[in-house]
Short mmCIF file of C-alpha atoms in Angstrom, two decimals:
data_model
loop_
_atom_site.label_atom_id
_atom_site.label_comp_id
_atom_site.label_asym_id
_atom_site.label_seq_id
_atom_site.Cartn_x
_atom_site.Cartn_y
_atom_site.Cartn_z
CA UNK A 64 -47.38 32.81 -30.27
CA UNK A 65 -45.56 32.31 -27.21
CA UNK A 66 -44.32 29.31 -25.27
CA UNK A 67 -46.58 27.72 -22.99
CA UNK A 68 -45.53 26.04 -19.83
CA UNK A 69 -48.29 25.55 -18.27
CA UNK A 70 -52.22 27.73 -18.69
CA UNK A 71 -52.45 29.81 -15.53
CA UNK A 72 -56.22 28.80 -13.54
CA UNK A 73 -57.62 31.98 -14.55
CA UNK A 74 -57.19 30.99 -18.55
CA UNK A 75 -53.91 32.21 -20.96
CA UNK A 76 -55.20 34.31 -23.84
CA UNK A 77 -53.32 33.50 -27.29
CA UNK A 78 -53.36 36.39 -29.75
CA UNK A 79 -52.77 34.85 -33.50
CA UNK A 80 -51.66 37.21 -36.65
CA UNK A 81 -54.88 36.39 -38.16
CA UNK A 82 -56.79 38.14 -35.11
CA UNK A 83 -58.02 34.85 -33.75
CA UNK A 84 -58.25 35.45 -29.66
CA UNK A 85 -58.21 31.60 -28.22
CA UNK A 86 -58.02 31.46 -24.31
CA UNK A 87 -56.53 27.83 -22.82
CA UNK A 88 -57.62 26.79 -18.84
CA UNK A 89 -56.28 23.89 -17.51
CA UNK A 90 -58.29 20.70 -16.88
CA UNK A 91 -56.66 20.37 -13.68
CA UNK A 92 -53.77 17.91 -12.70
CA UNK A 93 -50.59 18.16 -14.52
CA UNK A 94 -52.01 17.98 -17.99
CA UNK A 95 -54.39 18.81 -20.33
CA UNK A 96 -56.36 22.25 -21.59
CA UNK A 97 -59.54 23.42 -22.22
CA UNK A 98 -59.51 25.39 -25.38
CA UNK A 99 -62.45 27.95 -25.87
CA UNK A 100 -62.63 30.72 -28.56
CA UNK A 101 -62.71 28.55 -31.75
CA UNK A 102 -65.61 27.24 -33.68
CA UNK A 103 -64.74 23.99 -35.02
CA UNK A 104 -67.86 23.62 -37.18
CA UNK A 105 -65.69 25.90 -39.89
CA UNK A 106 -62.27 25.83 -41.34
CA UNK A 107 -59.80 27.24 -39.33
CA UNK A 108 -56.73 29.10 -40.55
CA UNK A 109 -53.44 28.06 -40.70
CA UNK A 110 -52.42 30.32 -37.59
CA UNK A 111 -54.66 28.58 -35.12
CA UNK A 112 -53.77 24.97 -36.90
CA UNK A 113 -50.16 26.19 -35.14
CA UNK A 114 -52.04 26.64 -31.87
CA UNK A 115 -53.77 23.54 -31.93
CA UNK A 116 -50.79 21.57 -32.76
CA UNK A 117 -48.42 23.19 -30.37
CA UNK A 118 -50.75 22.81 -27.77
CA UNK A 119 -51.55 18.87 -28.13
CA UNK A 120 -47.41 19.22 -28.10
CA UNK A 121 -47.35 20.60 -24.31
CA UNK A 122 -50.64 19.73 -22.79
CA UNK A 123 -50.78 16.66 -24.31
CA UNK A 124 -55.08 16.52 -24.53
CA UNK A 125 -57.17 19.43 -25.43
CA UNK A 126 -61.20 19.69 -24.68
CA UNK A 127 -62.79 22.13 -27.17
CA UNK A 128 -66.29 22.25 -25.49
CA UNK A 129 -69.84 23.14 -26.94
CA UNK A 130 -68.46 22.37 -30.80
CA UNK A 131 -71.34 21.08 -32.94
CA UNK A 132 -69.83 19.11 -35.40
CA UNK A 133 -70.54 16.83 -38.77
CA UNK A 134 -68.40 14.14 -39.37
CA UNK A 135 -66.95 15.65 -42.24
CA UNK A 136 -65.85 18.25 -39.64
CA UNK A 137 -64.22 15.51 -37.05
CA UNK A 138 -62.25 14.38 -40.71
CA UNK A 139 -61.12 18.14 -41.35
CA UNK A 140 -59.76 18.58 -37.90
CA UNK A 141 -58.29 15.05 -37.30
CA UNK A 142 -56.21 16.15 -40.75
CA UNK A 143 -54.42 18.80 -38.49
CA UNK A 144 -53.18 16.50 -36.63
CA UNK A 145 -51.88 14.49 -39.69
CA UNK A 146 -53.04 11.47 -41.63
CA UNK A 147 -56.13 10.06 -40.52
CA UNK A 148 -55.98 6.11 -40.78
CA UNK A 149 -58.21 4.11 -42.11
CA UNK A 150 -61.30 1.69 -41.31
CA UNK A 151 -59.71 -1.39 -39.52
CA UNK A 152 -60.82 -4.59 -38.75
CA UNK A 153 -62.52 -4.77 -35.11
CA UNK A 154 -65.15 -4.77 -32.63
CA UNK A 155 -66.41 -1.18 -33.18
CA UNK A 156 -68.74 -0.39 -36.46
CA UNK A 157 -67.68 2.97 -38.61
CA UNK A 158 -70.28 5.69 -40.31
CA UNK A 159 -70.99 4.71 -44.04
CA UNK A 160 -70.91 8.33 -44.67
CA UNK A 161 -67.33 9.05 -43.15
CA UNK A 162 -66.51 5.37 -42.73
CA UNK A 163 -62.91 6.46 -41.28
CA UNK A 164 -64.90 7.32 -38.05
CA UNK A 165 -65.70 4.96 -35.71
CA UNK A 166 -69.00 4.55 -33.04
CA UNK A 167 -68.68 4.39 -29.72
CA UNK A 168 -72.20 3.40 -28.03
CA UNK A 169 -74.43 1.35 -26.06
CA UNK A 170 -77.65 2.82 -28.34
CA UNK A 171 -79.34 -0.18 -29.90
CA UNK A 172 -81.47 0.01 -32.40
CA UNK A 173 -83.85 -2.38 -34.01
CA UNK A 174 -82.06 -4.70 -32.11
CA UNK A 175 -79.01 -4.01 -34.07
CA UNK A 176 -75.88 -2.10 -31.68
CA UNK A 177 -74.97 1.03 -33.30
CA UNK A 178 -71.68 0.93 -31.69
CA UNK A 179 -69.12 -0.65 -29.96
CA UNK A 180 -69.52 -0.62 -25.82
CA UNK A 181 -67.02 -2.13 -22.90
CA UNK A 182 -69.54 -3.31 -20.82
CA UNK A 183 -67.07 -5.37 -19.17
CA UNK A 184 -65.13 -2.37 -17.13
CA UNK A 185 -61.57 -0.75 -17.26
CA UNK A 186 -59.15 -1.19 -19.78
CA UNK A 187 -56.46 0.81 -19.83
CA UNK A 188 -54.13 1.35 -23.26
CA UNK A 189 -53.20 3.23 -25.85
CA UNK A 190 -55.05 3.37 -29.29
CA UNK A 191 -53.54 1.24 -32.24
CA UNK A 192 -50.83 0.16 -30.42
CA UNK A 193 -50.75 -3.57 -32.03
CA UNK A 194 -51.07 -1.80 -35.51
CA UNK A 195 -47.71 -1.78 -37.72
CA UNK A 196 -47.91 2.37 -37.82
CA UNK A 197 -49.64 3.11 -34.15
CA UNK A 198 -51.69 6.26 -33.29
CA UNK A 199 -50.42 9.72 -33.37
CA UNK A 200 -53.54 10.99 -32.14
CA UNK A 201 -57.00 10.61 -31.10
CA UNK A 202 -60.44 12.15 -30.79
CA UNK A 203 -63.48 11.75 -29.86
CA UNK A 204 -66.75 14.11 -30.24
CA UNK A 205 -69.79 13.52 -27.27
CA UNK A 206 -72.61 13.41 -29.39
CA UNK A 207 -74.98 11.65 -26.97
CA UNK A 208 -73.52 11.91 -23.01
CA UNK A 209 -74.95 10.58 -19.95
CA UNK A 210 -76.19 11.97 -17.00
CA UNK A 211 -74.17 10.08 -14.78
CA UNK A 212 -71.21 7.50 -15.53
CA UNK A 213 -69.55 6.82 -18.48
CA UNK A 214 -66.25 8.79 -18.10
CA UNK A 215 -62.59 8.82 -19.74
CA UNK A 216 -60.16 8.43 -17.49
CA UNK A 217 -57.10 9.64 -19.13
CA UNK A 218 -53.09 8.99 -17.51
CA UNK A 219 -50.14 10.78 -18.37
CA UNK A 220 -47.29 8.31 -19.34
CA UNK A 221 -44.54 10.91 -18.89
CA UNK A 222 -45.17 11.41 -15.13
CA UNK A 223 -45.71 7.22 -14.61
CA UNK A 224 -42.27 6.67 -16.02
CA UNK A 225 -40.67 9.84 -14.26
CA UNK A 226 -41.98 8.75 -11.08
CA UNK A 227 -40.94 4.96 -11.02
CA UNK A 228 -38.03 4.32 -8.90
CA UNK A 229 -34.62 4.70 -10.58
CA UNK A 230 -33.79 0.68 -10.56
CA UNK A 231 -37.45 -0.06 -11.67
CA UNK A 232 -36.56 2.65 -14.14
CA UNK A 233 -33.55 1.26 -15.68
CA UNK A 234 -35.31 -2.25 -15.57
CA UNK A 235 -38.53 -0.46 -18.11
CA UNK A 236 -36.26 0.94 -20.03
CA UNK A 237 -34.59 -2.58 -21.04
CA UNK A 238 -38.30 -4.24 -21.88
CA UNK A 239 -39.79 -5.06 -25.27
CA UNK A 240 -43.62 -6.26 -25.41
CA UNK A 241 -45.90 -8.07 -28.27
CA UNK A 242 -48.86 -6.63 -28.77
CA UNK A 243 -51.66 -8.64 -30.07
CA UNK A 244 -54.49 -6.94 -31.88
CA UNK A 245 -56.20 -10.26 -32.54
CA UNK A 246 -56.03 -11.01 -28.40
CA UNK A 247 -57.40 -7.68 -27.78
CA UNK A 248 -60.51 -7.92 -30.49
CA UNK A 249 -60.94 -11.37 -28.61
CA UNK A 250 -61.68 -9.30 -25.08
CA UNK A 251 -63.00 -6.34 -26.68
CA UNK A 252 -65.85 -8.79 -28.20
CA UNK A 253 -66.56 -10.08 -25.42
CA UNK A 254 -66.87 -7.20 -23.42
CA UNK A 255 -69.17 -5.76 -26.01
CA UNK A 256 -71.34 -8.80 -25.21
CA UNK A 257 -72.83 -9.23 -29.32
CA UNK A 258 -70.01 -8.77 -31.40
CA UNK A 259 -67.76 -11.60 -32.59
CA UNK A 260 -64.11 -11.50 -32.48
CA UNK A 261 -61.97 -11.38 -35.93
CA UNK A 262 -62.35 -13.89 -38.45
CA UNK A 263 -59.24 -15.78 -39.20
CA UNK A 264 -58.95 -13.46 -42.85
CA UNK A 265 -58.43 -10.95 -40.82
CA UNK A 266 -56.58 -11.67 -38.55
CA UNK A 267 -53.96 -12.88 -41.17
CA UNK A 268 -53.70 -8.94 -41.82
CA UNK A 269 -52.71 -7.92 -38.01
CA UNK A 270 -49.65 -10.07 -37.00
CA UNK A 271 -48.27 -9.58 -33.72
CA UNK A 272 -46.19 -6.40 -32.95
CA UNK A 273 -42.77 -6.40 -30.67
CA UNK A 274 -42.21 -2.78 -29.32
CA UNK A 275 -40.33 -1.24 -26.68
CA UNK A 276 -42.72 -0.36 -23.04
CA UNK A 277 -40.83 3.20 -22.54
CA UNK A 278 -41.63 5.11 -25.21
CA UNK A 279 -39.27 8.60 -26.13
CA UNK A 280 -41.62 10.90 -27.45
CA UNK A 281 -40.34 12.62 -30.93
CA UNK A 282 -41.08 15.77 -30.38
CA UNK A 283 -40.45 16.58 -26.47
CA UNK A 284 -38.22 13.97 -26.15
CA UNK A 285 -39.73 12.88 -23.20
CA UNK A 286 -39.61 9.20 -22.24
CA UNK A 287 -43.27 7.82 -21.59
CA UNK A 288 -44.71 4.48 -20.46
CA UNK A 289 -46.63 3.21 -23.33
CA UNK A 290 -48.51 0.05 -23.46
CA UNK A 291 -52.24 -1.84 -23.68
CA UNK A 292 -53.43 -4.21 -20.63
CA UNK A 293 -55.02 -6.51 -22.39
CA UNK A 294 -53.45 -6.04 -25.64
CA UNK A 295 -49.52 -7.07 -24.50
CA UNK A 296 -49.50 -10.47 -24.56
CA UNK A 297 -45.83 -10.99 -23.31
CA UNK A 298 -42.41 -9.14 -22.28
CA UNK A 299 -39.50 -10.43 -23.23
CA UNK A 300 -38.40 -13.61 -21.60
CA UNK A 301 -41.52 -13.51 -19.47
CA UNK A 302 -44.66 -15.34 -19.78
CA UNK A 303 -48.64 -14.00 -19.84
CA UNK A 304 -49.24 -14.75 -15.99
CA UNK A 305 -45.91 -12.86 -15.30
CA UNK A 306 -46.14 -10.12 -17.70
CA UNK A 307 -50.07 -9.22 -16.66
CA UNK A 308 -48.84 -9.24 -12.97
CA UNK A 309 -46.20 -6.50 -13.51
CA UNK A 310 -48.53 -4.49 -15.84
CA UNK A 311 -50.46 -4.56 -13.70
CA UNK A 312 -48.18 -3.53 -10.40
CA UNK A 313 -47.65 -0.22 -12.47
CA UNK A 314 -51.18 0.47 -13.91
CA UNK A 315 -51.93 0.01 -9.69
CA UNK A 316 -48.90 2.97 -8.45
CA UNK A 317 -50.49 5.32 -12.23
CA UNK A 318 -54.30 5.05 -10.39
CA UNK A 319 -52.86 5.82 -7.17
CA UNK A 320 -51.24 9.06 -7.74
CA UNK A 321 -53.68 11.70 -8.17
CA UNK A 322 -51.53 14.08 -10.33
CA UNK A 323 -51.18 11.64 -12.78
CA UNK A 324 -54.73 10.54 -13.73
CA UNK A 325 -57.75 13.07 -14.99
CA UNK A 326 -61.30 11.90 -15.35
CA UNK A 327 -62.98 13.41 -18.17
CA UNK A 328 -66.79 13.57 -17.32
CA UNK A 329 -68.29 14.35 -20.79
CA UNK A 330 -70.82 16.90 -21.87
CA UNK A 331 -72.28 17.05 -25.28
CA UNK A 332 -70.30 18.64 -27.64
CA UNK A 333 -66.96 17.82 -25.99
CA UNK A 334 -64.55 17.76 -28.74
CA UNK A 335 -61.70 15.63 -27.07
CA UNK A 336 -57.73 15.68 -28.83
CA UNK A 337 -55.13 13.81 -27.24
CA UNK A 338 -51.65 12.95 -28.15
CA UNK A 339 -51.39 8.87 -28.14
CA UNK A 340 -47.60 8.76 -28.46
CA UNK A 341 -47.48 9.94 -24.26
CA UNK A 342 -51.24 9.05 -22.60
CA UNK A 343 -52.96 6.06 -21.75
CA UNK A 344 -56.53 5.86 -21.42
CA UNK A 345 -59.40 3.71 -20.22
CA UNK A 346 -63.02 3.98 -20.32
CA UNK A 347 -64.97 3.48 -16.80
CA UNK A 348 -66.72 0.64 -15.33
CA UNK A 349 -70.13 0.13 -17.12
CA UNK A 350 -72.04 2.13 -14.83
CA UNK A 351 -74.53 4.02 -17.14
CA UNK A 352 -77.01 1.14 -17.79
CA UNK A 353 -80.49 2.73 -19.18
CA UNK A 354 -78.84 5.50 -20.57
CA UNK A 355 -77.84 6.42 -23.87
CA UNK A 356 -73.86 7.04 -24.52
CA UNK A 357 -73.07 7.57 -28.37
CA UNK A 358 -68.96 9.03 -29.28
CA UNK A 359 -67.53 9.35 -32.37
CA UNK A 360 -63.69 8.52 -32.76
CA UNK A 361 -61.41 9.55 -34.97
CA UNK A 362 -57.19 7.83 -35.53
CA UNK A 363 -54.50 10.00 -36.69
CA UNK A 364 -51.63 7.76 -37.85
CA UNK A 365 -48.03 8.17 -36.68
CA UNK A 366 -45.68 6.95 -39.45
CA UNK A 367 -42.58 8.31 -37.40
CA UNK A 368 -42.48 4.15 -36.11
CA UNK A 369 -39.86 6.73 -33.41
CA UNK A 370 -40.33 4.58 -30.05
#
């Protein structure tokens, strides 16, 4: 195939040798594809594995809409990617059939949650970045959408660091964080409003993590901010008040510049990819009350530990 730089509006068509024809559109903003052309629900071949991966690689997040999918589907296709990890300790429940697969969902029934649900609002971060081997990847399948609300916001950490100011820059580039899973199950329980946080067993298996906030990304090479709000619990010779503040200070300039930030409004069957090594993401304020919101997620591991 050739390189991409960048899908044109009207779609790119990509010809593989096996006589797939997959056409990529852009999302809009400065990042991310739509992919249409490829049923997901069956193997695909190793020539449009190449796409998929050397897509993620440019774009950075992929939406294959209309897929209906199996979890044993969402398992194949997160193996693209590379090693899917494995049920962790948390807030959100997993499938007993696929139980690497984790619910997302305000759905209760017999007064039981099905699924884990930030009813508490934003929260912007990467996935597993207080685990010992982080996230390569993520998706996440729509299987039950609402009508209104409920969106992924989704912020490219490239164009956050490229944009900062060169002494603010050089000042990132210098700063190591500890990331706390056990702090972030804490919040993440109590935004879920039933769940507990972890028991002390647990979190005996999740120690702290020290890791740099400008992350070079192996493959592009790209330098990226890369961090979780409410997961860092400190920078380096800084305490929590100060550390949150200046999070914070550059989570406010990422939301302010349109280019940077997409907002994925989700239809069902929205297969969502994105790379986790370069994006930050948040779900949106809790503002789909009385309506049903069920997502299955899926963690590719990224055992490169290149930061």
């Amino acid at each position: 195939m050739s390189t991409m730089t960048y899908a044109t509006r009207n779609g790119e068509t990509v010809r593989t040798a096996d006589g797939s024809e997959i056409t990529l559109r852009p999302l809009g903003g400065s990042f991310g594809v739509v992919i249409t052309g490829i049923d997901l629900s069956s193997p695909v071949s190793p020539e449009v594995e190449a796409v998929i991966t050397h897509t993620l690689d440019v774009y950075s997040l992929i939406c294959f809409p209309d897929q209906d999918l199996k979890p044993t589907d969402q398992a194949r296709l997160g193996s693209v990617c590379g090693e899917i990890a494995p049920r962790w300790a948390g807030v959100a429940p997993f499938l007993d059939e696929q139980p690497e697969i984790a619910v997302l969902s305000n759905i209760v029934e017999d007064g039981v949650k099905v699924g884990e649900s930030n009813m508490k609002g934003m929260e912007w971060h990467v996935d597993g970045s207080g685990f010992v081997w982080p996230n390569k990847v993520t998706t996440l399948y729509g299987v039950e959408v609402t009508a209104t609300g409920g969106e992924t916001y989704f912020a490219n950490g490239y164009l956050a660091y490229e944009m900062l100011e060169p002494e603010l820059k050089r000042q990132v580039d210098t700063m190591t964080c500890t990331f706390s899973w056990v702090t972030l199950q804490r919040w993440l329980a109590e935004a879920d409003g039933s769940s507990t946080p972890l028991t002390s067993e647990q979190a005996a298996d999740y120690p702290d993590i020290r890791r740099p906030l400008v992350r070079t990304h192996p493959v592009t090479g790209r330098k990226a901010l890369w961090f979780s709000i409410e997961e860092v619990i400190s920078i380096d010779g800084w305490d929590r008040q100060q550390t949150r503040n200046f999070l914070e200070q550059l989570l406010d300039t990422i939301k302010s510049t349109p280019h940077v930030v997409y907002r994925h409004d989700w239809k069902a069957g929205d297969y969502v990819v994105w790379d986790n090594r370069c994006l930050l993401h948040s779900v949106s304020e809790y503002n789909y009350a009385g309506q049903r919101r069920y997502l299955q997620q899926t963690n590719i591991i990224d055992r490169t530990d290149a930061f």
